[in-house]
Amino acid sequence: MKIAVLSPIAWRTPPRKYGPWEQVASNITEGLLENGINVTLFATADSITKGKLESVCEHSYSEHTELDPKVCECLHISNMMEKADKFDLIHNNYDFLPLTYSHLIRTPMVTTIHGFSSPKILPVYKKYNSTNTYVSISNSDRSPELDYAATVYNGINTDEFTFRSEPKDYLLFFGRIHPEKGTSESIQIAKQSGRRLIISGYIQNQEYFDGKIKPFINDNDIVYVGNSGPKERDKLLGEAYALLHPISFEEPFGLSVVESMLCGTPVIAFNKGSMPELILDGKTGYLINTTDDAVVAVNNIRSINREYCREYAASKFSRQKMIEGYLEVYKKILETKK
């Protein structure tokens, strides 16, 4: 079986820091390789993989702003499509754009839908629904207008996350800094609970950061440490008393939520989107609805068993578990093709 994995090129695969879709594409690629599958990763030329790497773009367009994103996308996707007949199956992690090539090639394609950036992209998914295979990353993120082959939860390389049984006393916000992710709410929760808050993340909304976050940063009880890479992420998550995840949108998945639990750190999240599928309320964290509820949850966090957090996350969201799910999907597609 020869598989082509198409990764986005907003960031390197795997990303140096932020880049969730690229991270998942990397996890899929390396997990398939560990299972003896012949994989070619289509990503930026500076990407890292134990498999074969195909690229036409030297760097990611988010890290090299002189590049035109649309030009990079066109060159990248067309490069893979022009080589489609070399593969038994294409695994698309690049949203809806590659679907528009799918009627021009014979190789079957499975598309992992990593979320809907806007309802406006749905017509493309609907047009190609009958001739393509879609996989959702959570049951909550399914459109009633589409058919899905399976839900396969994002899988994490458990070796990259260190279990820590004794945390420090700080709360952590880890993720992109944007109103819908709840950075400001995390500050409120920390202040009301009398605990220090460390903020780590990519500033996606500068106006929000300057107006709602920056005025509170004092390097004392509210600390911003920038956009952290893998080593810093492991330490920050593992040593945190709890991860705060007060989202205001229907989040399709939350990598930081799973990564936190893998380190043994409980998560306090607003009960939206995929959160009930990721967190066991009262066992690996708390699902709450208001900042006041979150303060109560912070006070109750000692009742959460950190070792159980790790065991639960490893059993449900490991890279191997994800690969087993995708191999089942691949098998069905290739059997149908026969």
PDB file of N, CA, C and O in Angstrom, residues 9-18 44 46 59-67:
ATOM      1  N   ILE A   9       0.694  23.859   4.190  1.00  0.00           N
ATOM      2  CA  ILE A   9       2.022  24.486   4.147  1.00  0.00           C
ATOM      3  C   ILE A   9       2.006  25.880   4.767  1.00  0.00           C
ATOM      4  O   ILE A   9       2.859  26.710   4.466  1.00  0.00           O
ATOM      5  N   ALA A  10       1.023  26.124   5.642  1.00  0.00           N
ATOM      6  CA  ALA A  10       1.050  27.375   6.406  1.00  0.00           C
ATOM      7  C   ALA A  10       2.249  27.361   7.346  1.00  0.00           C
ATOM      8  O   ALA A  10       2.864  28.393   7.616  1.00  0.00           O
ATOM      9  N   TRP A  11       2.581  26.146   7.829  1.00  0.00           N
ATOM     10  CA  TRP A  11       3.712  25.947   8.720  1.00  0.00           C
ATOM     11  C   TRP A  11       4.483  24.707   8.272  1.00  0.00           C
ATOM     12  O   TRP A  11       3.999  23.943   7.430  1.00  0.00           O
ATOM     13  N   ARG A  12       5.656  24.525   8.834  1.00  0.00           N
ATOM     14  CA  ARG A  12       6.430  23.315   8.569  1.00  0.00           C
ATOM     15  C   ARG A  12       5.700  22.112   9.153  1.00  0.00           C
ATOM     16  O   ARG A  12       4.884  22.232  10.056  1.00  0.00           O
ATOM     17  N   THR A  13       6.005  20.911   8.609  1.00  0.00           N
ATOM     18  CA  THR A  13       5.459  19.658   9.142  1.00  0.00           C
ATOM     19  C   THR A  13       6.603  18.810   9.703  1.00  0.00           C
ATOM     20  O   THR A  13       7.502  18.447   8.950  1.00  0.00           O
ATOM     21  N   PRO A  14       6.609  18.490  11.019  1.00  0.00           N
ATOM     22  CA  PRO A  14       5.726  19.038  12.051  1.00  0.00           C
ATOM     23  C   PRO A  14       6.094  20.491  12.328  1.00  0.00           C
ATOM     24  O   PRO A  14       7.213  20.926  12.030  1.00  0.00           O
ATOM     25  N   PRO A  15       5.179  21.243  12.917  1.00  0.00           N
ATOM     26  CA  PRO A  15       5.460  22.664  13.141  1.00  0.00           C
ATOM     27  C   PRO A  15       6.533  22.886  14.194  1.00  0.00           C
ATOM     28  O   PRO A  15       6.693  22.081  15.111  1.00  0.00           O
ATOM     29  N   ARG A  16       7.271  23.966  14.044  1.00  0.00           N
ATOM     30  CA  ARG A  16       8.265  24.319  15.066  1.00  0.00           C
ATOM     31  C   ARG A  16       7.564  24.711  16.365  1.00  0.00           C
ATOM     32  O   ARG A  16       8.032  24.393  17.449  1.00  0.00           O
ATOM     33  N   LYS A  17       6.436  25.382  16.223  1.00  0.00           N
ATOM     34  CA  LYS A  17       5.649  25.793  17.391  1.00  0.00           C
ATOM     35  C   LYS A  17       4.171  25.573  17.091  1.00  0.00           C
ATOM     36  O   LYS A  17       3.661  24.486  17.241  1.00  0.00           O
ATOM     37  N   TYR A  18       3.481  26.626  16.615  1.00  0.00           N
ATOM     38  CA  TYR A  18       2.060  26.498  16.297  1.00  0.00           C
ATOM     39  C   TYR A  18       1.878  25.861  14.914  1.00  0.00           C
ATOM     40  O   TYR A  18       2.673  26.067  14.024  1.00  0.00           O
ATOM     41  N   THR A  44       6.285  21.198   3.115  1.00  0.00           N
ATOM     42  CA  THR A  44       7.367  22.118   2.774  1.00  0.00           C
ATOM     43  C   THR A  44       8.707  21.373   2.765  1.00  0.00           C
ATOM     44  O   THR A  44       8.858  20.348   3.432  1.00  0.00           O
ATOM     45  N   ASP A  46      11.468  21.982   4.127  1.00  0.00           N
ATOM     46  CA  ASP A  46      12.181  21.911   5.403  1.00  0.00           C
ATOM     47  C   ASP A  46      11.470  21.029   6.421  1.00  0.00           C
ATOM     48  O   ASP A  46      11.852  20.996   7.600  1.00  0.00           O
ATOM     49  N   HIS A  59       9.700  26.795   1.965  1.00  0.00           N
ATOM     50  CA  HIS A  59       9.329  27.167   3.327  1.00  0.00           C
ATOM     51  C   HIS A  59       7.828  27.384   3.434  1.00  0.00           C
ATOM     52  O   HIS A  59       7.121  27.499   2.436  1.00  0.00           O
ATOM     53  N   SER A  60       7.347  27.484   4.669  1.00  0.00           N
ATOM     54  CA  SER A  60       5.934  27.773   4.907  1.00  0.00           C
ATOM     55  C   SER A  60       5.672  29.256   4.687  1.00  0.00           C
ATOM     56  O   SER A  60       6.530  30.099   4.962  1.00  0.00           O
ATOM     57  N   TYR A  61       4.468  29.567   4.223  1.00  0.00           N
ATOM     58  CA  TYR A  61       4.165  30.964   3.937  1.00  0.00           C
ATOM     59  C   TYR A  61       3.862  31.788   5.197  1.00  0.00           C
ATOM     60  O   TYR A  61       3.946  33.018   5.173  1.00  0.00           O
ATOM     61  N   SER A  62       3.549  31.131   6.308  1.00  0.00           N
ATOM     62  CA  SER A  62       3.323  31.884   7.549  1.00  0.00           C
ATOM     63  C   SER A  62       4.631  32.319   8.193  1.00  0.00           C
ATOM     64  O   SER A  62       4.683  33.321   8.898  1.00  0.00           O
ATOM     65  N   GLU A  63       5.690  31.548   7.960  1.00  0.00           N
ATOM     66  CA  GLU A  63       6.998  31.896   8.519  1.00  0.00           C
ATOM     67  C   GLU A  63       7.812  32.753   7.556  1.00  0.00           C
ATOM     68  O   GLU A  63       8.807  33.359   7.958  1.00  0.00           O
ATOM     69  N   HIS A  64       7.385  32.786   6.297  1.00  0.00           N
ATOM     70  CA  HIS A  64       8.067  33.591   5.277  1.00  0.00           C
ATOM     71  C   HIS A  64       7.006  34.424   4.568  1.00  0.00           C
ATOM     72  O   HIS A  64       6.462  34.028   3.537  1.00  0.00           O
ATOM     73  N   THR A  65       6.729  35.583   5.135  1.00  0.00           N
ATOM     74  CA  THR A  65       5.594  36.399   4.685  1.00  0.00           C
ATOM     75  C   THR A  65       5.806  37.022   3.306  1.00  0.00           C
ATOM     76  O   THR A  65       4.883  37.610   2.748  1.00  0.00           O
ATOM     77  N   GLU A  66       7.012  36.905   2.762  1.00  0.00           N
ATOM     78  CA  GLU A  66       7.227  37.387   1.394  1.00  0.00           C
ATOM     79  C   GLU A  66       6.569  36.471   0.367  1.00  0.00           C
ATOM     80  O   GLU A  66       6.393  36.846  -0.802  1.00  0.00           O
ATOM     81  N   LEU A  67       6.199  35.268   0.800  1.00  0.00           N
ATOM     82  CA  LEU A  67       5.556  34.309  -0.101  1.00  0.00           C
ATOM     83  C   LEU A  67       4.068  34.586  -0.218  1.00  0.00           C
ATOM     84  O   LEU A  67       3.427  35.024   0.737  1.00  0.00           O
TER      85      LEU A  67
END
